[in-house]
Amino acid sequence: MAIKTFSTGEVLTASDTNTYLANAGLVAVTPSAVTNGTIVSGTASATANSAVSSIVLKDVFNSTYDSYRVVISNLTMSSTAAGTVIYCKMHDGTNPASTNYNYAFARIDIAATTVAGTTAALGTNGVIVGYGTGDKFGTAFDVVNPNLATHTLFPQISGVNASTGYMYQGAGMHQTSTAYTALQFAPSTGTITGGVFTVYGYRK
């Protein structure tokens, strides 16, 4: 969108205001369908069915946007074991991509005021997008280039392990030059229930 320059004393019309509002910030993208979940009525968000092993949000990536923001909140996890994580996999709407994931984290121990590295080589589980123990999980992260035939980047991923006082900061990628339209989320152990999953596109 071209940015209009206003002169002193010029009237800001309803048309100009609506144009700016319609072309600014993040835009919630409604999934076309959700596997093991449903779209929350009146919203663009999805919620997981009771005690499912994963949830898939279909057709949330397209050519309209190059980069996306994903927000997960109020998700119930059946496992409260230390080290329980949520994995994210790229998905074509039918099957998840099952190879070539990589990520790395620095772990900050608040009580001991130390920082330690924790890394993973290329794997099949997906990119870890958050650590969590306790009965609720939440996180937010960016996904860059998911619908382009190039590597998908997760430039800033983080998590909090409430039971240990650890915080994690890192980044990840899917090193396959393929365009994807969907995302799958799955816990490393146990099941998930409820929560709010929302994908936003960054306006160009």
Short mmCIF file of C-alpha atoms in Angstrom, two decimals:
data_model
loop_
_atom_site.label_atom_id
_atom_site.label_comp_id
_atom_site.label_asym_id
_atom_site.label_seq_id
_atom_site.Cartn_x
_atom_site.Cartn_y
_atom_site.Cartn_z
CA MET A 1 0.00 0.00 0.00
CA ALA A 2 1.30 3.46 -0.90
CA ILE A 3 1.60 5.72 2.13
CA LYS A 4 -0.31 8.97 1.74
CA THR A 5 1.31 12.15 2.99
CA PHE A 6 -1.13 14.57 4.64
CA SER A 7 -0.77 18.34 4.56
CA THR A 8 -1.44 20.63 7.51
CA GLY A 9 -5.17 21.26 7.83
CA GLU A 10 -6.12 18.49 5.39
CA VAL A 11 -9.20 16.46 6.29
CA LEU A 12 -8.68 12.80 7.17
CA THR A 13 -11.59 11.18 5.37
CA ALA A 14 -13.43 8.01 6.30
CA SER A 15 -12.07 6.42 3.13
CA ASP A 16 -8.46 7.21 4.07
CA THR A 17 -9.01 5.96 7.62
CA ASN A 18 -10.54 2.70 6.44
CA THR A 19 -7.69 2.18 3.97
CA TYR A 20 -5.09 2.59 6.72
CA LEU A 21 -6.97 0.33 9.12
CA ALA A 22 -7.38 -2.32 6.45
CA ASN A 23 -3.69 -2.29 5.53
CA ALA A 24 -1.90 -2.10 8.84
CA GLY A 25 -0.52 -4.61 11.28
CA LEU A 26 -1.43 -8.26 11.61
CA VAL A 27 -4.35 -10.04 9.97
CA ALA A 28 -5.87 -13.15 11.55
CA VAL A 29 -6.03 -16.02 9.05
CA THR A 30 -8.94 -18.44 9.46
CA PRO A 31 -8.06 -22.11 8.85
CA SER A 32 -10.11 -23.84 6.17
CA ALA A 33 -10.37 -26.86 8.48
CA VAL A 34 -8.89 -28.17 11.71
CA THR A 35 -7.86 -31.78 12.37
CA ASN A 36 -8.56 -32.86 15.98
CA GLY A 37 -10.04 -29.46 16.73
CA THR A 38 -12.59 -26.82 15.73
CA ILE A 39 -12.66 -23.19 14.69
CA VAL A 40 -13.90 -21.02 17.55
CA SER A 41 -17.24 -19.48 16.55
CA GLY A 42 -16.96 -15.87 15.47
CA THR A 43 -13.15 -15.90 15.39
CA ALA A 44 -10.24 -16.98 13.20
CA SER A 45 -8.85 -19.12 16.02
CA ALA A 46 -8.90 -22.88 16.56
CA THR A 47 -9.17 -24.99 19.70
CA ALA A 48 -8.07 -28.59 20.26
CA ASN A 49 -10.54 -31.37 20.99
CA SER A 50 -10.33 -33.17 24.32
CA ALA A 51 -7.15 -35.21 24.91
CA VAL A 52 -5.78 -35.29 21.36
CA SER A 53 -2.24 -36.18 20.38
CA SER A 54 -1.97 -33.32 17.87
CA ILE A 55 -3.86 -30.55 16.10
CA VAL A 56 -3.53 -29.41 12.48
CA LEU A 57 -4.50 -25.94 11.20
CA LYS A 58 -5.09 -26.16 7.44
CA ASP A 59 -4.66 -23.47 4.79
CA VAL A 60 -3.27 -20.79 7.08
CA PHE A 61 -0.29 -20.08 4.79
CA ASN A 62 -0.76 -18.60 1.33
CA SER A 63 0.78 -16.19 -1.15
CA THR A 64 -0.85 -13.16 0.49
CA TYR A 65 1.78 -13.04 3.23
CA ASP A 66 5.43 -14.06 3.47
CA SER A 67 5.68 -14.05 7.26
CA TYR A 68 3.29 -15.05 10.04
CA ARG A 69 2.81 -14.73 13.79
CA VAL A 70 1.47 -17.77 15.66
CA VAL A 71 -0.04 -17.36 19.13
CA ILE A 72 -1.02 -20.26 21.41
CA SER A 73 -2.69 -19.58 24.75
CA ASN A 74 -4.48 -21.38 27.58
CA LEU A 75 -3.63 -24.87 26.28
CA THR A 76 -4.11 -27.75 28.74
CA MET A 77 -1.37 -30.39 28.64
CA SER A 78 -1.93 -33.79 30.20
CA SER A 79 1.75 -34.17 31.07
CA THR A 80 3.37 -31.97 33.70
CA ALA A 81 6.74 -33.74 33.48
CA ALA A 82 9.81 -31.53 33.29
CA GLY A 83 10.96 -31.18 29.71
CA THR A 84 7.51 -31.48 28.13
CA VAL A 85 7.50 -29.44 24.93
CA ILE A 86 5.26 -28.56 22.00
CA TYR A 87 6.57 -29.50 18.56
CA CYS A 88 5.55 -27.70 15.38
CA LYS A 89 5.66 -29.43 11.98
CA MET A 90 5.14 -28.03 8.52
CA HIS A 91 2.13 -29.63 6.84
CA ASP A 92 0.78 -29.79 3.28
CA GLY A 93 -2.84 -30.22 4.38
CA THR A 94 -2.66 -34.00 4.11
CA ASN A 95 0.62 -35.08 5.69
CA PRO A 96 3.18 -33.45 7.96
CA ALA A 97 6.76 -33.01 6.77
CA SER A 98 8.72 -35.50 8.85
CA THR A 99 12.40 -34.71 8.28
CA ASN A 100 14.99 -31.92 8.28
CA TYR A 101 14.01 -29.94 11.38
CA ASN A 102 16.67 -28.11 13.36
CA TYR A 103 16.63 -25.83 16.37
CA ALA A 104 18.86 -24.55 19.14
CA PHE A 105 18.16 -23.01 22.54
CA ALA A 106 20.06 -21.24 25.27
CA ARG A 107 18.68 -22.20 28.69
CA ILE A 108 18.63 -19.51 31.37
CA ASP A 109 18.50 -20.79 34.95
CA ILE A 110 16.95 -17.95 36.93
CA ALA A 111 17.78 -19.33 40.39
CA ALA A 112 21.42 -20.07 39.58
CA THR A 113 21.81 -17.06 37.26
CA THR A 114 23.53 -19.24 34.66
CA VAL A 115 23.13 -19.78 30.94
CA ALA A 116 23.61 -23.17 29.30
CA GLY A 117 23.30 -24.33 25.70
CA THR A 118 20.82 -26.99 24.68
CA THR A 119 20.73 -27.97 21.02
CA ALA A 120 19.28 -30.55 18.67
CA ALA A 121 20.56 -31.85 15.36
CA LEU A 122 18.38 -32.47 12.32
CA GLY A 123 15.36 -34.43 13.49
CA THR A 124 11.90 -35.74 12.71
CA ASN A 125 9.75 -34.50 15.60
CA GLY A 126 9.54 -30.91 14.37
CA VAL A 127 10.76 -27.61 15.75
CA ILE A 128 10.26 -27.07 19.48
CA VAL A 129 8.24 -23.86 19.81
CA GLY A 130 7.93 -23.85 23.59
CA TYR A 131 8.71 -25.60 26.83
CA GLY A 132 6.05 -25.92 29.47
CA THR A 133 5.08 -27.75 32.62
CA GLY A 134 2.01 -27.23 34.72
CA ASP A 135 -1.44 -27.62 33.25
CA LYS A 136 -1.41 -24.64 30.87
CA PHE A 137 0.81 -23.76 27.94
CA GLY A 138 1.24 -20.60 25.90
CA THR A 139 3.73 -19.10 23.48
CA ALA A 140 4.06 -16.84 20.45
CA PHE A 141 6.53 -17.10 17.57
CA ASP A 142 7.11 -16.05 13.96
CA VAL A 143 7.19 -18.29 10.89
CA VAL A 144 9.03 -16.86 7.86
CA ASN A 145 8.64 -18.14 4.27
CA PRO A 146 6.33 -21.11 5.00
CA ASN A 147 4.46 -20.83 1.68
CA LEU A 148 7.59 -20.30 -0.42
CA ALA A 149 9.69 -23.10 -1.92
CA THR A 150 12.59 -22.37 0.40
CA HIS A 151 13.63 -23.13 3.97
CA THR A 152 11.07 -22.13 6.60
CA LEU A 153 12.53 -20.09 9.46
CA PHE A 154 11.47 -19.75 13.09
CA PRO A 155 13.68 -16.77 13.99
CA GLN A 156 12.64 -16.37 17.63
CA ILE A 157 11.24 -19.22 19.73
CA SER A 158 11.07 -19.30 23.51
CA GLY A 159 9.57 -21.09 26.47
CA VAL A 160 9.30 -21.17 30.23
CA ASN A 161 9.57 -24.24 32.44
CA ALA A 162 7.63 -23.07 35.48
CA SER A 163 8.57 -26.01 37.69
CA THR A 164 12.34 -25.58 37.25
CA GLY A 165 12.60 -21.83 36.77
CA TYR A 166 14.24 -22.25 33.36
CA MET A 167 13.69 -19.91 30.43
CA TYR A 168 14.60 -20.90 26.88
CA GLN A 169 15.50 -18.63 23.97
CA GLY A 170 16.36 -19.91 20.53
CA ALA A 171 15.61 -20.28 16.83
CA GLY A 172 14.73 -23.06 14.44
CA MET A 173 14.22 -23.99 10.83
CA HIS A 174 12.82 -26.57 8.47
CA GLN A 175 15.59 -27.20 5.96
CA THR A 176 13.44 -28.34 3.05
CA SER A 177 12.77 -26.12 0.05
CA THR A 178 9.04 -26.78 -0.17
CA ALA A 179 5.99 -24.54 0.14
CA TYR A 180 3.54 -25.50 2.90
CA THR A 181 0.00 -24.42 3.70
CA ALA A 182 -0.59 -25.83 7.19
CA LEU A 183 0.85 -26.41 10.66
CA GLN A 184 0.71 -29.33 13.06
CA PHE A 185 1.25 -29.03 16.82
CA ALA A 186 1.95 -31.99 19.09
CA PRO A 187 3.26 -32.41 22.65
CA SER A 188 6.40 -34.47 23.26
CA THR A 189 4.41 -36.64 25.65
CA GLY A 190 0.77 -36.97 26.65
CA THR A 191 -2.10 -35.08 25.06
CA ILE A 192 -3.46 -31.56 24.66
CA THR A 193 -6.94 -30.11 25.19
CA GLY A 194 -8.57 -26.78 24.41
CA GLY A 195 -6.37 -23.74 24.08
CA VAL A 196 -6.54 -21.00 21.47
CA PHE A 197 -4.41 -21.30 18.31
CA THR A 198 -4.31 -18.19 16.12
CA VAL A 199 -2.23 -17.51 13.00
CA TYR A 200 -1.71 -13.91 11.87
CA GLY A 201 -0.24 -12.77 8.57
CA TYR A 202 2.14 -9.80 8.49
CA ARG A 203 0.78 -7.31 5.96
CA LYS A 204 3.20 -6.41 3.20
#
